[in-house]
mmCIF file of N, CA and C in Angstrom:
data_model
loop_
_atom_site.group_PDB
_atom_site.id
_atom_site.type_symbol
_atom_site.label_atom_id
_atom_site.label_comp_id
_atom_site.label_asym_id
_atom_site.label_seq_id
_atom_site.Cartn_x
_atom_site.Cartn_y
_atom_site.Cartn_z
ATOM 1 N N MET A 1 6.784 210.774 -22.392
ATOM 2 C CA MET A 1 6.172 212.060 -22.649
ATOM 3 C C MET A 1 4.942 212.187 -21.751
ATOM 4 N N ASP A 2 4.780 213.347 -21.172
ATOM 5 C CA ASP A 2 3.659 213.625 -20.278
ATOM 6 C C ASP A 2 2.346 213.598 -21.048
ATOM 7 N N SER A 3 1.288 213.086 -20.433
ATOM 8 C CA SER A 3 0.000 212.975 -21.123
ATOM 9 C C SER A 3 -0.602 214.341 -21.439
ATOM 10 N N ASN A 4 -0.299 215.369 -20.630
ATOM 11 C CA ASN A 4 -0.802 216.722 -20.921
ATOM 12 C C ASN A 4 -0.131 217.289 -22.170
ATOM 13 N N VAL A 5 1.156 217.049 -22.305
ATOM 14 C CA VAL A 5 1.885 217.511 -23.483
ATOM 15 C C VAL A 5 1.374 216.789 -24.723
ATOM 16 N N LEU A 6 1.150 215.496 -24.594
ATOM 17 C CA LEU A 6 0.640 214.705 -25.707
ATOM 18 C C LEU A 6 -0.757 215.173 -26.115
ATOM 19 N N ALA A 7 -1.601 215.473 -25.142
ATOM 20 C CA ALA A 7 -2.952 215.961 -25.435
ATOM 21 C C ALA A 7 -2.900 217.325 -26.124
ATOM 22 N N ALA A 8 -2.004 218.197 -25.657
ATOM 23 C CA ALA A 8 -1.851 219.516 -26.278
ATOM 24 C C ALA A 8 -1.357 219.379 -27.710
ATOM 25 N N LEU A 9 -0.396 218.489 -27.906
ATOM 26 C CA LEU A 9 0.137 218.248 -29.252
ATOM 27 C C LEU A 9 -0.949 217.721 -30.186
ATOM 28 N N MET A 10 -1.743 216.795 -29.705
ATOM 29 C CA MET A 10 -2.839 216.252 -30.521
ATOM 30 C C MET A 10 -3.877 217.332 -30.838
ATOM 31 N N GLY A 11 -4.136 218.224 -29.890
ATOM 32 C CA GLY A 11 -5.061 219.333 -30.126
ATOM 33 C C GLY A 11 -4.556 220.268 -31.206
ATOM 34 N N VAL A 12 -3.265 220.589 -31.142
ATOM 35 C CA VAL A 12 -2.662 221.456 -32.157
ATOM 36 C C VAL A 12 -2.710 220.783 -33.521
ATOM 37 N N LEU A 13 -2.385 219.508 -33.573
ATOM 38 C CA LEU A 13 -2.438 218.776 -34.840
ATOM 39 C C LEU A 13 -3.856 218.728 -35.406
ATOM 40 N N ALA A 14 -4.841 218.575 -34.542
ATOM 41 C CA ALA A 14 -6.241 218.570 -34.994
ATOM 42 C C ALA A 14 -6.626 219.926 -35.584
ATOM 43 N N ILE A 15 -6.205 221.000 -34.938
ATOM 44 C CA ILE A 15 -6.508 222.348 -35.442
ATOM 45 C C ILE A 15 -5.836 222.574 -36.790
ATOM 46 N N VAL A 16 -4.576 222.189 -36.905
ATOM 47 C CA VAL A 16 -3.849 222.331 -38.174
ATOM 48 C C VAL A 16 -4.532 221.503 -39.263
ATOM 49 N N GLY A 17 -4.970 220.294 -38.919
ATOM 50 C CA GLY A 17 -5.663 219.434 -39.883
ATOM 51 C C GLY A 17 -6.955 220.055 -40.374
ATOM 52 N N VAL A 18 -7.721 220.659 -39.476
ATOM 53 C CA VAL A 18 -8.979 221.313 -39.864
ATOM 54 C C VAL A 18 -8.695 222.515 -40.762
ATOM 55 N N ILE A 19 -7.681 223.297 -40.408
ATOM 56 C CA ILE A 19 -7.321 224.462 -41.229
ATOM 57 C C ILE A 19 -6.897 224.018 -42.627
ATOM 58 N N LEU A 20 -6.097 222.969 -42.719
ATOM 59 C CA LEU A 20 -5.675 222.459 -44.029
ATOM 60 C C LEU A 20 -6.849 221.927 -44.843
ATOM 61 N N LEU A 21 -7.785 221.279 -44.190
ATOM 62 C CA LEU A 21 -8.980 220.776 -44.873
ATOM 63 C C LEU A 21 -9.825 221.933 -45.409
ATOM 64 N N ILE A 22 -9.996 222.973 -44.604
ATOM 65 C CA ILE A 22 -10.743 224.159 -45.047
ATOM 66 C C ILE A 22 -10.034 224.801 -46.231
ATOM 67 N N TRP A 23 -8.705 224.918 -46.154
ATOM 68 C CA TRP A 23 -7.895 225.490 -47.249
ATOM 69 C C TRP A 23 -8.107 224.695 -48.531
ATOM 70 N N LEU A 24 -8.073 223.373 -48.423
ATOM 71 C CA LEU A 24 -8.254 222.498 -49.581
ATOM 72 C C LEU A 24 -9.640 222.672 -50.194
ATOM 73 N N VAL A 25 -10.663 222.712 -49.371
ATOM 74 C CA VAL A 25 -12.037 222.875 -49.871
ATOM 75 C C VAL A 25 -12.197 224.225 -50.556
ATOM 76 N N ILE A 26 -11.668 225.283 -49.954
ATOM 77 C CA ILE A 26 -11.745 226.624 -50.571
ATOM 78 C C ILE A 26 -11.042 226.614 -51.924
ATOM 79 N N ASN A 27 -9.881 225.986 -51.994
ATOM 80 C CA ASN A 27 -9.124 225.922 -53.248
ATOM 81 C C ASN A 27 -9.897 225.177 -54.323
ATOM 82 N N ILE A 28 -10.461 224.026 -53.979
ATOM 83 C CA ILE A 28 -11.204 223.234 -54.968
ATOM 84 C C ILE A 28 -12.448 223.975 -55.439
ATOM 85 N N VAL A 29 -13.201 224.542 -54.504
ATOM 86 C CA VAL A 29 -14.433 225.260 -54.867
ATOM 87 C C VAL A 29 -14.102 226.467 -55.744
ATOM 88 N N SER A 30 -13.073 227.214 -55.368
ATOM 89 C CA SER A 30 -12.682 228.392 -56.152
ATOM 90 C C SER A 30 -12.233 228.000 -57.559
ATOM 91 N N LEU A 31 -11.347 227.007 -57.638
ATOM 92 C CA LEU A 31 -10.868 226.584 -58.952
ATOM 93 C C LEU A 31 -11.998 226.019 -59.802
ATOM 94 N N TRP A 32 -12.922 225.281 -59.185
ATOM 95 C CA TRP A 32 -14.066 224.724 -59.920
ATOM 96 C C TRP A 32 -14.826 225.853 -60.612
ATOM 97 N N ARG A 33 -15.129 226.885 -59.858
ATOM 98 C CA ARG A 33 -15.898 228.016 -60.402
ATOM 99 C C ARG A 33 -15.084 228.798 -61.441
ATOM 100 N N ILE A 34 -13.802 228.993 -61.172
ATOM 101 C CA ILE A 34 -12.942 229.710 -62.121
ATOM 102 C C ILE A 34 -12.843 228.929 -63.425
ATOM 103 N N PHE A 35 -12.685 227.620 -63.329
ATOM 104 C CA PHE A 35 -12.607 226.797 -64.536
ATOM 105 C C PHE A 35 -13.899 226.870 -65.332
ATOM 106 N N THR A 36 -15.035 226.815 -64.667
ATOM 107 C CA THR A 36 -16.305 226.880 -65.412
ATOM 108 C C THR A 36 -16.489 228.254 -66.045
ATOM 109 N N LYS A 37 -16.022 229.308 -65.388
ATOM 110 C CA LYS A 37 -16.075 230.641 -65.996
ATOM 111 C C LYS A 37 -15.216 230.713 -67.255
ATOM 112 N N ALA A 38 -14.122 229.944 -67.262
ATOM 113 C CA ALA A 38 -13.196 229.952 -68.396
ATOM 114 C C ALA A 38 -13.568 228.919 -69.455
ATOM 115 N N GLY A 39 -14.681 228.216 -69.262
ATOM 116 C CA GLY A 39 -15.131 227.255 -70.261
ATOM 117 C C GLY A 39 -14.550 225.862 -70.101
ATOM 118 N N GLU A 40 -13.917 225.594 -68.983
ATOM 119 C CA GLU A 40 -13.371 224.267 -68.702
ATOM 120 C C GLU A 40 -14.325 223.527 -67.768
ATOM 121 N N ALA A 41 -14.217 222.219 -67.743
ATOM 122 C CA ALA A 41 -15.040 221.415 -66.839
ATOM 123 C C ALA A 41 -14.565 221.624 -65.399
ATOM 124 N N GLY A 42 -15.497 221.824 -64.487
ATOM 125 C CA GLY A 42 -15.160 222.081 -63.095
ATOM 126 C C GLY A 42 -14.466 220.929 -62.400
ATOM 127 N N TRP A 43 -14.767 219.697 -62.808
ATOM 128 C CA TRP A 43 -14.171 218.525 -62.156
ATOM 129 C C TRP A 43 -12.655 218.511 -62.272
ATOM 130 N N LYS A 44 -12.119 219.257 -63.226
ATOM 131 C CA LYS A 44 -10.669 219.290 -63.409
ATOM 132 C C LYS A 44 -9.957 219.935 -62.217
ATOM 133 N N SER A 45 -10.703 220.658 -61.393
ATOM 134 C CA SER A 45 -10.111 221.296 -60.216
ATOM 135 C C SER A 45 -9.814 220.300 -59.106
ATOM 136 N N ILE A 46 -10.370 219.113 -59.186
ATOM 137 C CA ILE A 46 -10.212 218.117 -58.119
ATOM 138 C C ILE A 46 -8.903 217.332 -58.264
ATOM 139 N N ILE A 47 -8.407 217.182 -59.470
ATOM 140 C CA ILE A 47 -7.225 216.349 -59.725
ATOM 141 C C ILE A 47 -5.963 217.193 -59.476
ATOM 142 N N PRO A 48 -5.144 216.814 -58.490
ATOM 143 C CA PRO A 48 -4.063 217.670 -58.013
ATOM 144 C C PRO A 48 -3.128 218.290 -59.043
ATOM 145 N N ILE A 49 -2.394 217.585 -59.825
ATOM 146 C CA ILE A 49 -1.430 218.223 -60.731
ATOM 147 C C ILE A 49 -2.124 218.722 -61.992
ATOM 148 N N TYR A 50 -3.141 217.997 -62.412
ATOM 149 C CA TYR A 50 -3.874 218.377 -63.619
ATOM 150 C C TYR A 50 -4.543 219.736 -63.454
ATOM 151 N N ASN A 51 -5.006 220.076 -62.237
ATOM 152 C CA ASN A 51 -5.654 221.379 -62.057
ATOM 153 C C ASN A 51 -4.677 222.527 -62.307
ATOM 154 N N SER A 52 -3.416 222.345 -61.956
ATOM 155 C CA SER A 52 -2.416 223.376 -62.252
ATOM 156 C C SER A 52 -2.177 223.478 -63.757
ATOM 157 N N TYR A 53 -2.131 222.330 -64.422
ATOM 158 C CA TYR A 53 -1.964 222.314 -65.874
ATOM 159 C C TYR A 53 -3.108 223.079 -66.552
ATOM 160 N N VAL A 54 -4.329 222.822 -66.121
ATOM 161 C CA VAL A 54 -5.497 223.505 -66.701
ATOM 162 C C VAL A 54 -5.424 225.000 -66.412
ATOM 163 N N GLN A 55 -5.010 225.359 -65.196
ATOM 164 C CA GLN A 55 -4.906 226.778 -64.859
ATOM 165 C C GLN A 55 -3.885 227.477 -65.761
ATOM 166 N N TYR A 56 -2.755 226.831 -66.023
ATOM 167 C CA TYR A 56 -1.775 227.407 -66.943
ATOM 168 C C TYR A 56 -2.351 227.495 -68.360
ATOM 169 N N SER A 57 -3.160 226.512 -68.757
ATOM 170 C CA SER A 57 -3.705 226.519 -70.117
ATOM 171 C C SER A 57 -4.716 227.634 -70.334
ATOM 172 N N ILE A 58 -5.403 228.061 -69.284
ATOM 173 C CA ILE A 58 -6.395 229.136 -69.457
ATOM 174 C C ILE A 58 -5.832 230.521 -69.167
ATOM 175 N N THR A 59 -4.595 230.563 -68.629
ATOM 176 C CA THR A 59 -4.049 231.869 -68.281
ATOM 177 C C THR A 59 -2.721 232.206 -68.928
ATOM 178 N N TRP A 60 -1.952 231.203 -69.292
ATOM 179 C CA TRP A 60 -0.602 231.504 -69.737
ATOM 180 C C TRP A 60 -0.189 230.560 -70.838
ATOM 181 N N ASN A 61 0.624 229.559 -70.496
ATOM 182 C CA ASN A 61 1.168 228.647 -71.483
ATOM 183 C C ASN A 61 1.519 227.353 -70.754
ATOM 184 N N THR A 62 1.113 226.229 -71.293
ATOM 185 C CA THR A 62 1.383 224.960 -70.615
ATOM 186 C C THR A 62 2.872 224.610 -70.599
ATOM 187 N N LYS A 63 3.656 225.223 -71.481
ATOM 188 C CA LYS A 63 5.103 224.988 -71.452
ATOM 189 C C LYS A 63 5.691 225.479 -70.124
ATOM 190 N N ILE A 64 5.162 226.574 -69.613
ATOM 191 C CA ILE A 64 5.636 227.100 -68.339
ATOM 192 C C ILE A 64 5.271 226.148 -67.205
ATOM 193 N N PHE A 65 4.131 225.478 -67.327
ATOM 194 C CA PHE A 65 3.747 224.465 -66.343
ATOM 195 C C PHE A 65 4.821 223.391 -66.277
ATOM 196 N N TRP A 66 5.271 222.928 -67.437
ATOM 197 C CA TRP A 66 6.290 221.881 -67.469
ATOM 198 C C TRP A 66 7.625 222.378 -66.931
ATOM 199 N N VAL A 67 7.942 223.644 -67.177
ATOM 200 C CA VAL A 67 9.149 224.235 -66.592
ATOM 201 C C VAL A 67 9.044 224.213 -65.069
ATOM 202 N N ASN A 68 7.875 224.575 -64.556
ATOM 203 C CA ASN A 68 7.655 224.586 -63.114
ATOM 204 C C ASN A 68 7.765 223.183 -62.524
ATOM 205 N N ILE A 69 7.215 222.192 -63.216
ATOM 206 C CA ILE A 69 7.340 220.801 -62.767
ATOM 207 C C ILE A 69 8.817 220.399 -62.755
ATOM 208 N N GLY A 70 9.543 220.764 -63.802
ATOM 209 C CA GLY A 70 10.974 220.462 -63.868
ATOM 210 C C GLY A 70 11.738 221.105 -62.719
ATOM 211 N N LEU A 71 11.414 222.351 -62.405
ATOM 212 C CA LEU A 71 12.054 223.023 -61.276
ATOM 213 C C LEU A 71 11.766 222.291 -59.966
ATOM 214 N N SER A 72 10.544 221.814 -59.808
ATOM 215 C CA SER A 72 10.184 221.072 -58.593
ATOM 216 C C SER A 72 10.983 219.779 -58.478
ATOM 217 N N ILE A 73 11.131 219.084 -59.589
ATOM 218 C CA ILE A 73 11.895 217.830 -59.580
ATOM 219 C C ILE A 73 13.361 218.096 -59.253
ATOM 220 N N VAL A 74 13.948 219.102 -59.909
ATOM 221 C CA VAL A 74 15.353 219.439 -59.648
ATOM 222 C C VAL A 74 15.525 219.891 -58.196
ATOM 223 N N SER A 75 14.569 220.664 -57.690
ATOM 224 C CA SER A 75 14.622 221.118 -56.305
ATOM 225 C C SER A 75 14.613 219.948 -55.332
ATOM 226 N N THR A 76 13.772 218.946 -55.613
ATOM 227 C CA THR A 76 13.712 217.760 -54.768
ATOM 228 C C THR A 76 15.026 216.991 -54.811
ATOM 229 N N ILE A 77 15.588 216.839 -56.006
ATOM 230 C CA ILE A 77 16.863 216.130 -56.145
ATOM 231 C C ILE A 77 17.973 216.864 -55.398
ATOM 232 N N VAL A 78 18.021 218.182 -55.536
ATOM 233 C CA VAL A 78 19.040 218.975 -54.845
ATOM 234 C C VAL A 78 18.862 218.860 -53.335
ATOM 235 N N SER A 79 17.625 218.874 -52.860
ATOM 236 C CA SER A 79 17.376 218.740 -51.417
ATOM 237 C C SER A 79 17.854 217.403 -50.883
ATOM 238 N N VAL A 80 17.615 216.341 -51.654
ATOM 239 C CA VAL A 80 18.058 215.010 -51.222
ATOM 240 C C VAL A 80 19.582 214.941 -51.193
ATOM 241 N N ILE A 81 20.213 215.473 -52.223
ATOM 242 C CA ILE A 81 21.681 215.467 -52.274
ATOM 243 C C ILE A 81 22.263 216.344 -51.163
ATOM 244 N N GLN A 82 21.618 217.484 -50.912
ATOM 245 C CA GLN A 82 22.125 218.453 -49.942
ATOM 246 C C GLN A 82 21.936 217.978 -48.501
ATOM 247 N N ASN A 83 21.028 217.060 -48.259
ATOM 248 C CA ASN A 83 20.760 216.579 -46.908
ATOM 249 C C ASN A 83 22.049 216.051 -46.273
ATOM 250 N N GLY A 84 22.503 216.751 -45.269
ATOM 251 C CA GLY A 84 23.729 216.352 -44.602
ATOM 252 C C GLY A 84 24.993 216.881 -45.250
ATOM 253 N N ASN A 85 24.853 217.625 -46.342
ATOM 254 C CA ASN A 85 26.007 218.156 -47.060
ATOM 255 C C ASN A 85 25.883 219.676 -47.076
ATOM 256 N N SER A 86 26.913 220.367 -46.706
ATOM 257 C CA SER A 86 26.849 221.826 -46.638
ATOM 258 C C SER A 86 27.572 222.471 -47.816
ATOM 259 N N SER A 87 27.334 221.961 -49.005
ATOM 260 C CA SER A 87 27.973 222.474 -50.208
ATOM 261 C C SER A 87 27.399 223.839 -50.579
ATOM 262 N N MET A 88 28.285 224.780 -50.831
ATOM 263 C CA MET A 88 27.865 226.139 -51.203
ATOM 264 C C MET A 88 27.181 226.131 -52.564
ATOM 265 N N ILE A 89 27.639 225.290 -53.481
ATOM 266 C CA ILE A 89 27.052 225.220 -54.827
ATOM 267 C C ILE A 89 25.611 224.710 -54.747
ATOM 268 N N LEU A 90 25.378 223.677 -53.942
ATOM 269 C CA LEU A 90 24.025 223.145 -53.808
ATOM 270 C C LEU A 90 23.090 224.165 -53.165
ATOM 271 N N THR A 91 23.599 224.910 -52.193
ATOM 272 C CA THR A 91 22.798 225.960 -51.568
ATOM 273 C C THR A 91 22.455 227.042 -52.588
ATOM 274 N N LEU A 92 23.414 227.420 -53.413
ATOM 275 C CA LEU A 92 23.176 228.423 -54.454
ATOM 276 C C LEU A 92 22.148 227.927 -55.467
ATOM 277 N N ILE A 93 22.272 226.673 -55.903
ATOM 278 C CA ILE A 93 21.314 226.095 -56.847
ATOM 279 C C ILE A 93 19.918 226.077 -56.237
ATOM 280 N N SER A 94 19.825 225.674 -54.987
ATOM 281 C CA SER A 94 18.546 225.625 -54.294
ATOM 282 C C SER A 94 17.917 227.015 -54.193
ATOM 283 N N THR A 95 18.728 228.005 -53.899
ATOM 284 C CA THR A 95 18.235 229.382 -53.796
ATOM 285 C C THR A 95 17.751 229.896 -55.146
ATOM 286 N N ILE A 96 18.500 229.627 -56.200
ATOM 287 C CA ILE A 96 18.108 230.065 -57.547
ATOM 288 C C ILE A 96 16.792 229.406 -57.964
ATOM 289 N N ILE A 97 16.639 228.121 -57.668
ATOM 290 C CA ILE A 97 15.403 227.417 -58.003
ATOM 291 C C ILE A 97 14.227 228.006 -57.233
ATOM 292 N N SER A 98 14.433 228.319 -55.965
ATOM 293 C CA SER A 98 13.368 228.916 -55.154
ATOM 294 C C SER A 98 12.945 230.273 -55.703
ATOM 295 N N ILE A 99 13.917 231.081 -56.081
ATOM 296 C CA ILE A 99 13.613 232.393 -56.658
ATOM 297 C C ILE A 99 12.864 232.231 -57.976
ATOM 298 N N ALA A 100 13.305 231.306 -58.827
ATOM 299 C CA ALA A 100 12.640 231.075 -60.115
ATOM 300 C C ALA A 100 11.197 230.611 -59.908
ATOM 301 N N SER A 101 10.980 229.712 -58.965
ATOM 302 C CA SER A 101 9.623 229.226 -58.687
ATOM 303 C C SER A 101 8.733 230.350 -58.179
ATOM 304 N N THR A 102 9.291 231.198 -57.330
ATOM 305 C CA THR A 102 8.523 232.334 -56.807
ATOM 306 C C THR A 102 8.162 233.307 -57.926
ATOM 307 N N VAL A 103 9.099 233.584 -58.797
ATOM 308 C CA VAL A 103 8.828 234.489 -59.922
ATOM 309 C C VAL A 103 7.749 233.898 -60.828
ATOM 310 N N ILE A 104 7.834 232.611 -61.115
ATOM 311 C CA ILE A 104 6.822 231.964 -61.950
ATOM 312 C C ILE A 104 5.453 232.036 -61.281
ATOM 313 N N PHE A 105 5.394 231.823 -59.966
ATOM 314 C CA PHE A 105 4.128 231.914 -59.243
ATOM 315 C C PHE A 105 3.537 233.318 -59.338
ATOM 316 N N ILE A 106 4.363 234.333 -59.175
ATOM 317 C CA ILE A 106 3.875 235.713 -59.243
ATOM 318 C C ILE A 106 3.391 236.040 -60.651
ATOM 319 N N ILE A 107 4.138 235.648 -61.668
ATOM 320 C CA ILE A 107 3.717 235.899 -63.049
ATOM 321 C C ILE A 107 2.428 235.139 -63.359
ATOM 322 N N ALA A 108 2.323 233.890 -62.907
ATOM 323 C CA ALA A 108 1.103 233.104 -63.125
ATOM 324 C C ALA A 108 -0.092 233.760 -62.434
ATOM 325 N N SER A 109 0.123 234.307 -61.249
ATOM 326 C CA SER A 109 -0.952 235.021 -60.547
ATOM 327 C C SER A 109 -1.366 236.261 -61.320
ATOM 328 N N HIS A 110 -0.389 236.956 -61.878
ATOM 329 C CA HIS A 110 -0.709 238.148 -62.676
ATOM 330 C C HIS A 110 -1.466 237.772 -63.950
ATOM 331 N N LYS A 111 -1.046 236.693 -64.586
ATOM 332 C CA LYS A 111 -1.754 236.233 -65.785
ATOM 333 C C LYS A 111 -3.193 235.834 -65.452
ATOM 334 N N LEU A 112 -3.400 235.178 -64.313
ATOM 335 C CA LEU A 112 -4.752 234.819 -63.882
ATOM 336 C C LEU A 112 -5.573 236.072 -63.631
ATOM 337 N N SER A 113 -4.963 237.038 -62.974
ATOM 338 C CA SER A 113 -5.635 238.303 -62.705
ATOM 339 C C SER A 113 -6.039 239.000 -64.002
ATOM 340 N N LYS A 114 -5.118 239.074 -64.955
ATOM 341 C CA LYS A 114 -5.398 239.721 -66.236
ATOM 342 C C LYS A 114 -6.433 238.949 -67.059
ATOM 343 N N ALA A 115 -6.418 237.626 -66.959
ATOM 344 C CA ALA A 115 -7.372 236.810 -67.720
ATOM 345 C C ALA A 115 -8.810 237.102 -67.303
ATOM 346 N N PHE A 116 -8.981 237.621 -66.100
ATOM 347 C CA PHE A 116 -10.311 237.955 -65.606
ATOM 348 C C PHE A 116 -10.519 239.464 -65.488
ATOM 349 N N GLY A 117 -9.681 240.240 -66.185
ATOM 350 C CA GLY A 117 -9.887 241.678 -66.285
ATOM 351 C C GLY A 117 -9.400 242.502 -65.109
ATOM 352 N N HIS A 118 -8.506 241.993 -64.315
ATOM 353 C CA HIS A 118 -7.984 242.738 -63.175
ATOM 354 C C HIS A 118 -6.542 243.140 -63.439
ATOM 355 N N GLY A 119 -6.008 243.960 -62.542
ATOM 356 C CA GLY A 119 -4.659 244.468 -62.731
ATOM 357 C C GLY A 119 -3.689 244.027 -61.659
ATOM 358 N N VAL A 120 -2.665 244.856 -61.455
ATOM 359 C CA VAL A 120 -1.575 244.543 -60.551
ATOM 360 C C VAL A 120 -2.051 244.459 -59.096
ATOM 361 N N GLY A 121 -2.958 245.327 -58.706
ATOM 362 C CA GLY A 121 -3.476 245.295 -57.335
ATOM 363 C C GLY A 121 -4.104 243.953 -56.994
ATOM 364 N N PHE A 122 -4.869 243.407 -57.925
ATOM 365 C CA PHE A 122 -5.491 242.105 -57.707
ATOM 366 C C PHE A 122 -4.425 241.006 -57.670
ATOM 367 N N THR A 123 -3.368 241.185 -58.463
ATOM 368 C CA THR A 123 -2.258 240.226 -58.444
ATOM 369 C C THR A 123 -1.614 240.191 -57.064
ATOM 370 N N VAL A 124 -1.406 241.356 -56.478
ATOM 371 C CA VAL A 124 -0.832 241.420 -55.130
ATOM 372 C C VAL A 124 -1.741 240.671 -54.153
ATOM 373 N N GLY A 125 -3.049 240.847 -54.295
ATOM 374 C CA GLY A 125 -3.994 240.124 -53.454
ATOM 375 C C GLY A 125 -3.905 238.623 -53.655
ATOM 376 N N LEU A 126 -3.781 238.182 -54.908
ATOM 377 C CA LEU A 126 -3.652 236.749 -55.196
ATOM 378 C C LEU A 126 -2.373 236.165 -54.590
ATOM 379 N N VAL A 127 -1.308 236.953 -54.583
ATOM 380 C CA VAL A 127 -0.043 236.463 -54.040
ATOM 381 C C VAL A 127 -0.082 236.427 -52.510
ATOM 382 N N LEU A 128 -0.597 237.479 -51.889
ATOM 383 C CA LEU A 128 -0.539 237.589 -50.429
ATOM 384 C C LEU A 128 -1.723 236.949 -49.703
ATOM 385 N N LEU A 129 -2.906 237.024 -50.288
ATOM 386 C CA LEU A 129 -4.124 236.493 -49.656
ATOM 387 C C LEU A 129 -4.850 235.589 -50.646
ATOM 388 N N ASN A 130 -4.156 234.579 -51.120
ATOM 389 C CA ASN A 130 -4.643 233.742 -52.209
ATOM 390 C C ASN A 130 -6.046 233.184 -52.019
ATOM 391 N N PRO A 131 -6.379 232.544 -50.904
ATOM 392 C CA PRO A 131 -7.725 231.947 -50.802
ATOM 393 C C PRO A 131 -8.841 232.984 -50.914
ATOM 394 N N ILE A 132 -8.634 234.140 -50.316
ATOM 395 C CA ILE A 132 -9.662 235.186 -50.347
ATOM 396 C C ILE A 132 -9.837 235.715 -51.766
ATOM 397 N N PHE A 133 -8.739 236.001 -52.443
ATOM 398 C CA PHE A 133 -8.840 236.558 -53.784
ATOM 399 C C PHE A 133 -9.276 235.526 -54.819
ATOM 400 N N MET A 134 -8.977 234.259 -54.572
ATOM 401 C CA MET A 134 -9.500 233.209 -55.455
ATOM 402 C C MET A 134 -11.022 233.126 -55.317
ATOM 403 N N LEU A 135 -11.529 233.263 -54.093
ATOM 404 C CA LEU A 135 -12.982 233.276 -53.889
ATOM 405 C C LEU A 135 -13.622 234.489 -54.558
ATOM 406 N N ILE A 136 -12.963 235.636 -54.459
ATOM 407 C CA ILE A 136 -13.473 236.846 -55.126
ATOM 408 C C ILE A 136 -13.509 236.633 -56.629
ATOM 409 N N LEU A 137 -12.457 236.054 -57.171
ATOM 410 C CA LEU A 137 -12.397 235.778 -58.605
ATOM 411 C C LEU A 137 -13.489 234.789 -59.004
ATOM 412 N N ALA A 138 -13.689 233.775 -58.175
ATOM 413 C CA ALA A 138 -14.649 232.720 -58.492
ATOM 414 C C ALA A 138 -16.092 233.186 -58.390
ATOM 415 N N PHE A 139 -16.417 233.905 -57.338
ATOM 416 C CA PHE A 139 -17.819 234.229 -57.082
ATOM 417 C C PHE A 139 -18.164 235.701 -57.279
ATOM 418 N N GLY A 140 -17.183 236.497 -57.677
ATOM 419 C CA GLY A 140 -17.432 237.900 -57.968
ATOM 420 C C GLY A 140 -17.962 238.072 -59.392
ATOM 421 N N SER A 141 -18.022 239.300 -59.805
ATOM 422 C CA SER A 141 -18.571 239.602 -61.132
ATOM 423 C C SER A 141 -17.544 239.481 -62.258
ATOM 424 N N SER A 142 -16.326 239.071 -61.941
ATOM 425 C CA SER A 142 -15.279 238.934 -62.950
ATOM 426 C C SER A 142 -15.673 237.904 -63.995
ATOM 427 N N GLU A 143 -15.378 238.248 -65.254
ATOM 428 C CA GLU A 143 -15.628 237.314 -66.343
ATOM 429 C C GLU A 143 -14.328 237.007 -67.058
ATOM 430 N N TYR A 144 -14.231 235.792 -67.545
ATOM 431 C CA TYR A 144 -13.033 235.349 -68.244
ATOM 432 C C TYR A 144 -12.933 236.090 -69.571
ATOM 433 N N GLU A 145 -11.764 236.707 -69.819
ATOM 434 C CA GLU A 145 -11.543 237.471 -71.042
ATOM 435 C C GLU A 145 -10.571 236.790 -71.988
ATOM 436 N N GLY A 146 -10.048 235.659 -71.614
ATOM 437 C CA GLY A 146 -9.108 234.933 -72.465
ATOM 438 C C GLY A 146 -7.689 235.078 -71.964
ATOM 439 N N ILE A 147 -6.783 234.384 -72.648
ATOM 440 C CA ILE A 147 -5.385 234.399 -72.268
ATOM 441 C C ILE A 147 -4.813 235.785 -72.544
ATOM 442 N N PRO A 148 -4.234 236.423 -71.512
ATOM 443 C CA PRO A 148 -3.679 237.769 -71.711
ATOM 444 C C PRO A 148 -2.391 237.754 -72.527
ATOM 445 N N ASP A 149 -2.057 238.894 -73.086
ATOM 446 C CA ASP A 149 -0.824 239.015 -73.893
ATOM 447 C C ASP A 149 0.394 239.014 -73.027
#
């Protein structure tokens, strides 16, 4: 491999790494503030899977969190089985799981939006521009109103 290509590749990887680090910091800071607004300890935002569990507990239902975890596990198993296999049934199962996960994410975003007194427009922002709207939720004037109906 040419040294110029290798240098360019390393530069791109460095940029991607910095962007991912910034994304992670924004997510942790936003969740920390959102959790404290909801009466939870901010440190819970640092622990990877537990922070999602806490977010479901303040906005929706922890049973849905477990459903989402189950979907992730089944999705991983289907992906491993499907690797190298072009089964139509496995592709259909994978597609259904992806759609279900997306629907759960959108509903969870709406529940988070409603828990802080916002509506559908804010939900669209959370889905499409998540880091920005999480910062708005965290540092804006929004106050936690409890688990929505």
